[in-house]
Amino acid sequence: MPSYTVTVATGSQWFAGTDDYIYLSLVGSTGCSEKHLLDKAFYNDFERGAVDSYDVTVDEELGDIQLIRIEKRKYWIHDDWYLKYITLKTPHGDYIEFPCYRWITGDGEIILRDGRAKLARDDQIHILKQHRRKELETRQKQYRWMEWNPGFPLSIDARCHKDLPRDIQFDSEKGVDFVLNYSKAMENLFINRFMHMFQSSWSDFADFEKIFVKISNTISERVMKHWQEDLMFGYQFLNGCNPVLIRRCSELPVKLPVTTEMVECSLERQLSLEQEVQQGNIFIVDYELLDGIDANKTDPCTHQFLAAPICLLYKNLANKIVPIAIQLNQTPGEENPIFLPSDAKYDWLLAKIWVRSSDFHVHQTITHLLRTHLISEVFGIAMYRQLPAVHPIFKLLVAHVRFTIAINTKAREQLICEYGLFDKANATGGGGHVQMVQKALKDLTYASLCFPAAIKARGMESTEDIPYYFYRDDGLLVWDAIQTFTSEVVNIYYESDQVVEEDQELQDFVKDVYMYGMRGKKASGFPKSIKTREKLSEYLTVVIFTASAQHAAVNFGQLFLGMYPEEHFIEKPVKEAMARFRKNLEAIVSVIAERNKNKKLPYYYLSPDRIPNSVAI
Ligand SMILES: [Fe+2]
């Protein structure tokens, strides 16, 4: 009688093991096996991290194995199980891998296909087609869209973390980490003391230093020492945590009536301000988005304010960017003067502090929350709803949306909700942050997520003209590496543009992002469908870059870019493409390390060895 060796790998995260009964059946092209209990005498099967092998003898020839069915039944109390993968050695000596990387909960069952990625058109056999369809039907019931606030990109329909499908919840340790990190961050930042300090108003700039006491690294120490200087203020627009707002000023805006006389002492080239603009030496950061946003009124004893500044910057003869004029609100007038470096020291310093404060609000709510966290969640939900696990694009993207829906659900539970941390600690709390997202969604275009195009749109592409923009330089290297990798993977599975166009599952994924994420807005420039391999690889680069590099640059925080410990792909050409991707990324690590050598203020946010794969913190 034919005999198979079945090897079962249990996850190594907390509580991954199970004491429940596990049954296996094999579905082959010519027959199905009986249900076999996987059990070894005097042995504790399926412990956390274990790889156990079992001999399974069947009554008849099964032909090619098409599916494996795993059933879990209660032993004592329900005990969830995380199955990494199963390998099968057939009676003919062939090995077949069945990746899983999922939880089985309750009296659950899971039906697995072998690890070869397949498009729908490659599946001709009825039971495989049926399996594919059923998987999506089940997922669409579990992963539902919900509007958290009007005008927001839709998010997952779950009130709290424990309502999420088990597969996308944090592993216990990650969940615990989150709580720990959160309280640690609170403790580190002395947030209570900090808030108290502001409520009772502060009297000295040295008070600021108190909040940094416990955060010490090269960058924070240097920033603390030099934060009042114009050079540091300018540098932060290029290589700080919000390096996406500064743009080259091609024309002075009417709403900022600055004259050459006003900024004369800052200009170093004996040119008028207009001439400096023409030569490309003037830059601008405009916080127009904050205009009309309600300041936090949740605490009746604390009157809070928001500015909507415009800051003009100058590239000096040393090619460094420095601020030369600041207007705190949008409409010019007597009540809204333009502050200059030639003003009294503290007037100028306070104007810069207002700009930093505005930058903080836009950074947290738009650059970070909307443009990495919420958009990655959209890609994640669309992926789970429209792509079966056997689809190559699912296999490619799953590592890049890992824990994103979970972290966002936690954020909606604890941070950005009513009475959450935003309401307590931010001037945009109490609804201002919601208004900001609603307003900013109109600028969330597809082009703005294509890194090279976004840099160009802000006129910041010239390395010669603007030499110290490391966010741009490193970001472009990483973007190119990702694009090379995605186009290699796309070319493995799509032999022509027509195959892309006819892949209905892929088209449904892209359409879901457009309809539910972008709310069907044509102006977003998000594609409704994808017709070529080139466009597909660009789209996938946007998804991966946004979730990994862009988030790292603006968040910074276990699993780094290019590392795929879950082996969803088993085919050699993809594994080779992954190896080349890692090699390219390693080369980028060396380039960045070399550049940072001897720099007082190194920029390493986009060094691939520090870029997590997904938005998970
Ligand atoms: Fe984050």
XYZ file of C-alpha atoms and ligand atoms in Angstrom:
618
model
C 0.000 0.000 0.000
C 1.337 3.469 -0.894
C 2.953 5.340 1.977
C 3.625 9.067 2.408
C 5.871 10.876 4.873
C 4.185 14.004 6.143
C 6.305 16.650 7.865
C 4.474 19.325 9.835
C 6.091 22.570 11.029
C 4.466 24.478 13.891
C 5.112 28.210 14.329
C 7.599 29.423 16.909
C 5.643 32.438 18.158
C 3.925 32.370 21.537
C 1.023 29.914 21.880
C 1.625 28.568 18.348
C 1.593 24.932 19.522
C -1.531 22.878 20.142
C -2.701 19.875 22.169
C -5.772 19.411 19.951
C -6.256 16.416 17.638
C -4.922 17.006 14.143
C -6.246 14.988 11.205
C -4.897 14.914 7.698
C -6.451 13.783 4.438
C -4.924 13.810 0.980
C -6.852 14.677 -2.146
C -5.256 13.274 -5.291
C -6.164 13.243 -8.978
C -7.388 9.639 -8.828
C -8.632 9.327 -5.268
C -8.936 10.681 -1.735
C -7.417 9.211 1.392
C -9.161 8.449 4.654
C -8.788 10.916 7.506
C -5.577 10.141 9.446
C -4.912 11.207 13.014
C -1.388 12.584 13.217
C -0.142 11.231 16.494
C 3.025 9.647 17.759
C 2.876 7.464 20.843
C 4.434 8.926 24.014
C 5.219 12.172 22.263
C 3.887 15.680 22.598
C 2.977 16.541 18.990
C 2.778 20.064 17.502
C 4.691 21.879 20.192
C 5.714 25.477 19.509
C 8.602 25.506 16.995
C 8.430 21.724 16.384
C 8.918 19.976 13.037
C 7.251 16.549 13.305
C 7.157 13.735 10.722
C 4.480 11.061 10.331
C 4.071 8.067 8.065
C 0.683 7.942 6.410
C -0.297 4.777 4.551
C -3.258 4.940 2.194
C -5.436 2.196 0.726
C -5.074 3.043 -2.934
C -3.048 5.057 -5.439
C -4.092 8.709 -5.161
C -2.400 10.041 -8.296
C -1.027 13.619 -8.161
C -1.727 15.213 -4.802
C -3.798 18.347 -5.386
C -4.938 19.363 -1.929
C -4.194 18.575 1.693
C -6.958 18.892 4.223
C -6.007 19.557 7.862
C -8.660 19.359 10.542
C -8.281 20.340 14.173
C -10.612 18.919 16.802
C -10.845 19.754 20.469
C -8.847 17.613 22.897
C -9.529 19.342 26.176
C -10.106 23.015 25.598
C -9.805 24.685 22.197
C -6.180 25.322 21.536
C -5.308 27.495 18.509
C -2.514 26.259 16.266
C -0.188 28.121 13.929
C 0.791 25.871 11.055
C 3.811 27.070 9.107
C 3.948 24.464 6.370
C 3.624 20.815 5.510
C 5.912 18.827 3.258
C 4.956 15.567 1.699
C 7.271 12.821 0.512
C 5.326 10.762 -2.013
C 5.660 7.003 -2.545
C 7.676 7.890 -5.673
C 10.172 9.862 -3.615
C 9.040 13.341 -4.712
C 8.828 16.175 -2.202
C 5.876 18.576 -2.325
C 5.740 21.717 -0.178
C 2.491 23.172 1.135
C 3.073 26.628 2.667
C 0.406 27.676 5.167
C 1.521 30.383 7.663
C -1.921 30.629 9.170
C -3.751 29.981 12.416
C -6.303 27.220 12.774
C -8.778 28.103 15.488
C -11.661 26.263 17.135
C -12.827 23.095 15.413
C -11.312 24.469 12.254
C -9.970 23.099 9.040
C -7.688 24.361 6.393
C -7.221 23.128 2.840
C -3.805 23.724 1.365
C -2.441 23.791 -2.133
C 1.144 23.142 -3.002
C 3.436 26.139 -3.049
C 3.601 26.778 -6.792
C 2.085 30.195 -7.481
C -0.762 30.073 -9.978
C -2.898 32.598 -11.776
C -6.561 31.700 -12.149
C -6.034 30.871 -15.817
C -3.440 28.236 -14.855
C -6.008 26.314 -12.824
C -7.901 23.992 -15.122
C -8.936 21.321 -12.647
C -12.386 21.732 -11.139
C -11.496 21.193 -7.471
C -8.630 23.693 -7.705
C -10.869 26.310 -9.275
C -13.442 25.637 -6.596
C -10.854 25.906 -3.804
C -9.695 29.232 -5.172
C -13.222 30.630 -5.331
C -14.205 29.370 -1.874
C -11.117 30.828 -0.277
C -12.027 34.279 -1.604
C -15.672 33.885 -0.567
C -14.581 33.106 2.986
C -12.068 35.925 3.076
C -14.597 38.458 1.762
C -16.844 37.568 4.676
C -13.999 38.018 7.154
C -12.335 41.110 5.701
C -14.970 43.766 5.280
C -14.565 47.451 4.486
C -15.753 50.063 6.948
C -15.866 53.852 6.934
C -14.251 54.983 10.178
C -14.885 58.643 9.403
C -16.600 60.265 6.431
C -14.211 60.901 3.580
C -11.499 58.582 4.948
C -10.008 55.754 2.943
C -12.053 52.774 4.105
C -10.514 50.606 6.797
C -11.174 47.167 8.280
C -14.576 46.479 9.806
C -13.472 45.668 13.367
C -14.105 47.557 16.578
C -11.033 46.273 18.335
C -7.961 44.129 17.825
C -9.563 40.925 19.084
C -12.373 41.259 16.489
C -9.837 40.875 13.670
C -9.375 37.576 11.810
C -6.811 35.601 13.842
C -4.354 35.525 10.933
C -3.822 39.265 10.974
C -3.811 39.810 14.716
C -0.490 40.485 16.358
C 1.259 37.385 17.603
C 0.952 37.547 21.343
C 4.495 38.719 21.750
C 3.998 41.452 19.211
C 0.826 42.517 20.983
C 2.655 42.614 24.249
C 5.493 44.515 22.597
C 3.056 47.093 21.403
C 1.694 47.687 24.854
C 5.191 47.763 26.308
C 6.553 50.092 23.643
C 3.594 52.325 24.071
C 3.973 52.688 27.820
C 7.723 52.888 27.444
C 7.374 55.682 24.917
C 5.005 57.442 27.260
C 7.429 56.995 30.105
C 10.417 58.070 28.015
C 8.724 61.153 26.793
C 7.550 61.992 30.280
C 4.319 62.592 28.523
C 2.419 63.279 31.694
C 4.970 65.674 32.962
C 5.231 67.137 29.477
C 1.504 67.704 29.249
C 1.422 69.119 32.734
C 4.267 71.430 31.853
C 2.336 72.817 28.916
C -0.919 73.094 30.755
C 0.749 75.221 33.373
C 2.760 76.927 30.589
C 6.532 76.783 30.491
C 8.952 79.476 31.289
C 12.270 78.482 29.810
C 13.583 76.885 26.588
C 15.574 74.546 28.817
C 12.224 72.921 29.664
C 12.325 71.365 26.205
C 15.560 69.624 27.030
C 13.880 67.844 29.906
C 11.722 65.828 27.566
C 14.770 64.462 25.787
C 16.569 63.295 28.902
C 15.812 59.638 28.343
C 16.120 59.534 24.573
C 19.762 59.585 23.793
C 21.354 58.711 20.490
C 23.718 60.550 18.178
C 20.928 62.303 16.335
C 18.832 63.396 19.303
C 21.879 64.638 21.166
C 23.042 66.670 18.195
C 19.583 68.050 17.537
C 19.241 69.016 21.192
C 22.504 70.899 21.022
C 21.761 72.740 17.776
C 17.967 72.964 17.525
C 17.885 76.728 17.789
C 20.211 77.204 14.805
C 18.918 78.027 11.332
C 21.147 75.392 9.736
C 19.603 72.606 11.805
C 16.111 73.965 11.134
C 16.757 73.869 7.376
C 18.419 70.457 7.481
C 15.342 68.919 9.093
C 13.241 69.703 6.008
C 15.622 67.581 3.953
C 16.559 64.744 6.251
C 14.350 64.940 9.315
C 11.341 62.713 9.861
C 9.114 64.693 7.483
C 11.308 65.202 4.397
C 8.374 65.362 1.967
C 7.109 68.946 2.182
C 9.961 71.130 0.983
C 9.713 72.202 -2.637
C 11.628 74.462 -4.945
C 9.903 77.840 -5.208
C 9.379 78.731 -8.853
C 7.327 81.845 -8.129
C 6.835 83.816 -4.914
C 3.235 83.336 -3.821
C 1.082 86.473 -3.591
C 0.002 85.441 -0.099
C 3.591 85.820 1.130
C 4.607 89.399 0.286
C 8.344 89.157 0.961
C 10.640 91.690 -0.671
C 14.358 91.665 -1.411
C 14.888 94.408 1.200
C 13.360 92.244 3.905
C 15.615 89.258 3.291
C 18.671 91.099 1.966
C 20.893 90.156 4.863
C 20.216 86.462 4.276
C 21.001 86.471 0.538
C 24.651 85.750 -0.302
C 24.850 86.160 -4.072
C 24.225 89.884 -4.581
C 20.994 89.059 -6.396
C 17.444 90.196 -5.860
C 14.988 87.742 -4.305
C 13.318 87.289 -7.710
C 16.657 86.501 -9.316
C 17.409 83.989 -6.574
C 14.022 82.392 -7.290
C 14.882 82.207 -10.995
C 18.228 80.619 -10.242
C 16.501 77.978 -8.164
C 17.947 78.959 -4.805
C 14.655 79.575 -3.030
C 12.563 76.830 -1.431
C 9.216 76.892 0.269
C 7.219 74.868 2.789
C 3.544 75.767 2.993
C 1.271 74.401 5.743
C -1.893 75.586 4.012
C -3.554 72.312 4.991
C -3.745 73.520 8.600
C -5.691 76.640 7.647
C -9.182 76.433 9.132
C -8.498 73.262 11.138
C -10.056 73.404 14.608
C -7.607 73.485 17.485
C -8.109 71.057 20.361
C -10.897 72.164 22.709
C -11.272 68.929 24.678
C -9.838 70.486 27.825
C -11.823 73.596 28.781
C -8.934 74.859 30.930
C -6.416 74.814 28.086
C -6.737 77.192 25.164
C -4.862 75.675 22.222
C -3.871 77.210 18.897
C -2.852 76.093 15.438
C -0.895 78.080 12.896
C -0.819 77.540 9.121
C 2.625 78.916 8.321
C 4.525 79.528 5.132
C 8.280 79.252 5.423
C 10.693 80.524 2.781
C 14.138 78.935 2.636
C 17.374 79.774 0.899
C 20.206 77.674 -0.427
C 23.325 79.515 0.661
C 26.755 79.483 -0.970
C 27.680 76.384 1.021
C 24.639 74.640 -0.525
C 22.942 74.459 2.868
C 19.250 75.267 3.230
C 18.355 77.984 5.766
C 15.069 79.735 6.604
C 14.810 83.393 5.553
C 11.165 84.348 6.186
C 8.221 82.930 8.112
C 4.592 84.036 7.999
C 2.488 82.193 10.581
C -0.825 82.288 8.765
C -2.068 82.255 5.206
C -3.583 85.714 4.717
C -1.020 88.533 4.828
C -1.741 91.648 6.853
C -0.800 93.673 9.890
C -1.942 90.956 12.244
C 0.116 88.428 10.391
C 3.644 89.841 10.056
C 6.520 88.158 8.282
C 9.227 87.097 10.712
C 12.865 87.335 9.628
C 16.244 86.134 10.905
C 17.093 89.786 11.460
C 14.268 90.112 14.036
C 14.881 89.930 17.762
C 16.368 86.529 18.628
C 13.355 85.131 20.420
C 10.803 86.469 17.925
C 12.594 84.554 15.191
C 13.069 81.473 17.350
C 9.380 81.423 18.285
C 8.369 81.759 14.645
C 10.541 78.719 13.868
C 8.989 76.820 16.776
C 5.537 77.475 15.300
C 6.705 76.044 11.991
C 8.121 72.952 13.738
C 4.872 72.529 15.622
C 2.885 72.712 12.373
C 5.321 70.302 10.797
C 4.711 67.866 13.642
C 0.951 67.914 13.024
C 1.270 67.377 9.286
C 3.943 64.735 9.812
C 1.986 62.646 12.292
C -1.447 62.887 10.727
C -0.735 63.086 7.018
C 2.774 61.919 6.140
C 2.748 59.083 8.659
C -0.867 58.119 9.447
C -2.629 58.743 6.144
C 0.144 58.281 3.619
C 1.743 55.145 5.060
C -0.501 53.500 7.688
C -3.966 54.015 6.225
C -2.962 53.510 2.601
C -1.059 50.299 3.424
C -4.156 49.032 5.215
C -6.146 49.653 2.017
C -3.648 47.558 0.021
C -3.828 44.868 2.731
C -7.623 44.594 2.855
C -7.892 44.592 -0.951
C -5.240 41.870 -1.106
C -7.024 39.628 1.390
C -10.388 40.153 -0.302
C -9.323 39.624 -3.898
C -6.183 37.491 -4.104
C -6.143 33.820 -3.103
C -3.075 32.568 -1.234
C -1.906 30.725 -4.345
C -1.768 33.954 -6.390
C 1.811 35.194 -6.984
C 0.879 38.765 -6.033
C -0.542 37.560 -2.722
C 2.689 35.684 -2.046
C 4.679 38.786 -2.958
C 2.720 41.302 -0.891
C 1.743 39.383 2.227
C 5.020 40.175 4.037
C 4.534 43.854 3.259
C 1.112 44.209 4.862
C 1.958 42.080 7.903
C 0.406 43.478 11.107
C -0.597 46.729 9.363
C -4.334 46.225 9.824
C -3.642 45.223 13.450
C -1.567 48.290 14.284
C -4.142 50.578 12.671
C -6.960 48.918 14.592
C -4.957 49.483 17.787
C -4.428 53.107 16.765
C -8.180 53.556 16.211
C -8.770 51.967 19.616
C -6.194 53.928 21.606
C -4.587 56.820 19.795
C -6.749 58.640 17.284
C -10.168 57.792 18.762
C -12.257 60.065 20.950
C -10.467 60.487 24.309
C -7.374 58.816 22.815
C -3.806 60.056 23.053
C -4.302 62.527 20.199
C -7.139 64.215 22.085
C -5.024 64.375 25.203
C -1.690 65.499 23.829
C -2.092 67.117 20.391
C -3.285 70.548 19.395
C -5.102 68.848 16.491
C -6.873 66.425 18.842
C -10.606 66.575 19.379
C -11.387 66.272 15.669
C -8.802 68.520 14.036
C -6.785 65.463 13.010
C -9.896 63.982 11.350
C -10.482 67.207 9.388
C -6.846 67.125 8.286
C -7.116 63.612 6.848
C -10.353 64.505 5.055
C -8.692 67.544 3.532
C -5.439 65.782 2.657
C -7.091 62.889 0.853
C -7.383 65.059 -2.239
C -3.585 65.260 -2.449
C -3.158 61.537 -1.970
C -2.585 60.843 -5.630
C -1.033 57.765 -7.162
C 1.747 59.931 -8.620
C 2.557 61.276 -5.172
C 3.303 57.689 -4.052
C 5.637 57.060 -6.999
C 8.843 58.157 -5.293
C 10.866 59.463 -8.279
C 7.834 61.348 -9.652
C 7.050 62.808 -6.232
C 10.602 64.124 -5.837
C 10.419 65.672 -9.311
C 7.021 67.233 -8.677
C 8.600 69.169 -5.815
C 11.511 70.227 -8.040
C 13.959 68.446 -5.744
C 15.532 65.968 -8.176
C 18.870 67.597 -8.949
C 21.671 66.075 -6.877
C 24.008 68.748 -8.182
C 21.788 71.664 -7.123
C 20.643 70.123 -3.865
C 23.470 67.906 -2.719
C 22.499 67.080 0.869
C 19.101 65.482 0.326
C 19.872 61.982 1.583
C 16.189 61.004 1.841
C 15.995 61.476 -1.934
C 19.305 59.756 -2.734
C 18.732 56.701 -0.550
C 15.040 56.522 -1.385
C 15.817 56.371 -5.120
C 18.312 53.531 -4.620
C 15.780 51.531 -2.619
C 12.960 52.344 -5.071
C 15.072 51.068 -7.989
C 15.976 47.860 -6.145
C 12.319 47.194 -5.369
C 11.268 47.968 -8.931
C 13.885 45.600 -10.363
C 12.659 42.874 -8.010
C 8.943 43.356 -8.709
C 9.467 43.432 -12.458
C 11.438 40.172 -12.255
C 8.607 38.533 -10.299
C 5.967 39.936 -12.671
C 7.862 38.590 -15.687
C 8.047 35.123 -14.155
C 4.263 34.808 -13.909
C 2.949 37.070 -16.655
C 4.307 36.137 -20.056
C 2.617 39.075 -21.778
C 0.667 42.256 -21.092
C -2.446 40.426 -22.153
C -2.068 37.968 -19.279
C -1.987 40.928 -16.887
C -5.090 42.416 -18.449
C -6.958 39.122 -18.282
C -6.080 38.336 -14.662
C -9.485 39.107 -13.173
C -8.346 38.562 -9.577
C -5.550 41.092 -9.998
C -7.929 43.557 -11.653
C -10.391 43.139 -8.762
C -7.589 43.875 -6.291
C -6.635 47.077 -8.130
C -10.280 48.084 -8.428
C -10.900 47.530 -4.700
C -8.037 49.884 -3.858
C -9.495 52.493 -6.207
C -13.130 52.146 -5.126
C -12.757 51.717 -1.353
C -9.376 53.244 -0.637
C -9.585 56.208 -2.992
C -13.384 56.305 -2.806
C -13.657 56.051 -6.594
C -12.070 59.480 -7.091
C -10.753 59.833 -10.603
C -8.577 62.779 -9.591
C -6.567 60.468 -7.335
C -4.940 59.100 -10.487
C -5.083 55.607 -8.989
C -5.580 53.091 -11.778
C -8.937 51.337 -11.997
C -7.308 48.528 -13.919
C -3.821 47.559 -15.031
C -3.030 46.680 -18.605
C 0.709 46.106 -18.844
C 3.462 44.283 -17.007
C 5.366 47.526 -16.630
C 2.420 49.262 -14.952
C 1.899 46.259 -12.715
C 5.480 46.296 -11.537
C 5.245 50.038 -10.863
C 2.050 49.507 -8.881
C 3.648 46.754 -6.784
C 6.681 48.969 -6.219
C 4.352 51.668 -4.871
C 2.761 49.160 -2.465
C 6.076 47.756 -1.219
C 7.974 51.071 -1.100
C 5.162 52.839 0.799
C 4.891 50.026 3.349
C 8.615 49.614 3.870
C 10.941 52.468 2.933
C 8.558 55.419 3.079
C 7.234 54.289 6.440
C 10.770 53.738 7.761
C 11.790 57.244 6.692
C 8.896 58.875 8.498
C 8.429 56.487 11.410
C 11.597 54.595 11.980
C 11.392 51.848 14.147
C 11.901 43.419 13.063
C 11.754 42.005 9.923
C 13.754 43.956 7.418
C 13.253 44.712 3.752
C 13.984 41.783 1.465
C 13.849 39.179 4.252
C 11.049 36.698 3.619
C 11.129 34.137 6.451
C 7.725 32.827 5.420
C 8.351 30.813 2.284
C 5.195 31.437 0.326
C 7.086 31.104 -2.960
C 8.765 27.796 -3.689
C 9.841 28.271 -7.315
C 13.527 28.653 -8.065
C 13.302 31.725 -10.360
C 11.502 33.718 -7.644
C 13.943 32.584 -4.983
C 16.764 33.711 -7.265
C 15.055 37.079 -7.785
C 14.751 37.423 -3.995
C 18.442 36.644 -3.594
C 19.334 39.298 -6.193
C 17.000 41.758 -4.431
C 18.787 41.126 -1.114
C 22.159 41.520 -2.827
C 21.109 44.865 -4.335
C 19.876 45.986 -0.946
C 23.152 44.945 0.698
C 25.024 47.038 -1.848
C 22.806 50.006 -0.942
C 23.605 49.440 2.746
C 27.325 49.769 1.898
C 26.802 52.888 -0.235
C 24.887 54.561 2.592
C 27.391 53.463 5.244
C 30.235 54.910 3.168
C 28.369 58.187 2.670
C 27.592 58.435 6.403
C 31.206 57.843 7.405
C 32.542 60.782 9.398
C 29.214 62.619 9.164
C 28.272 64.359 12.355
C 24.658 63.823 11.471
C 24.412 60.528 9.577
C 21.223 59.680 7.687
C 20.373 55.995 8.021
C 16.553 55.909 8.006
C 16.589 54.436 4.485
C 19.455 52.025 4.934
C 17.754 48.751 3.885
C 19.063 46.877 6.943
C 16.916 49.245 8.982
C 13.761 49.300 6.828
C 11.037 47.028 8.195
C 9.112 45.149 5.474
C 5.732 46.443 6.550
C 3.928 49.129 8.515
C 3.700 47.358 11.861
C 4.577 50.026 14.409
Fe 4.202 53.875 12.033
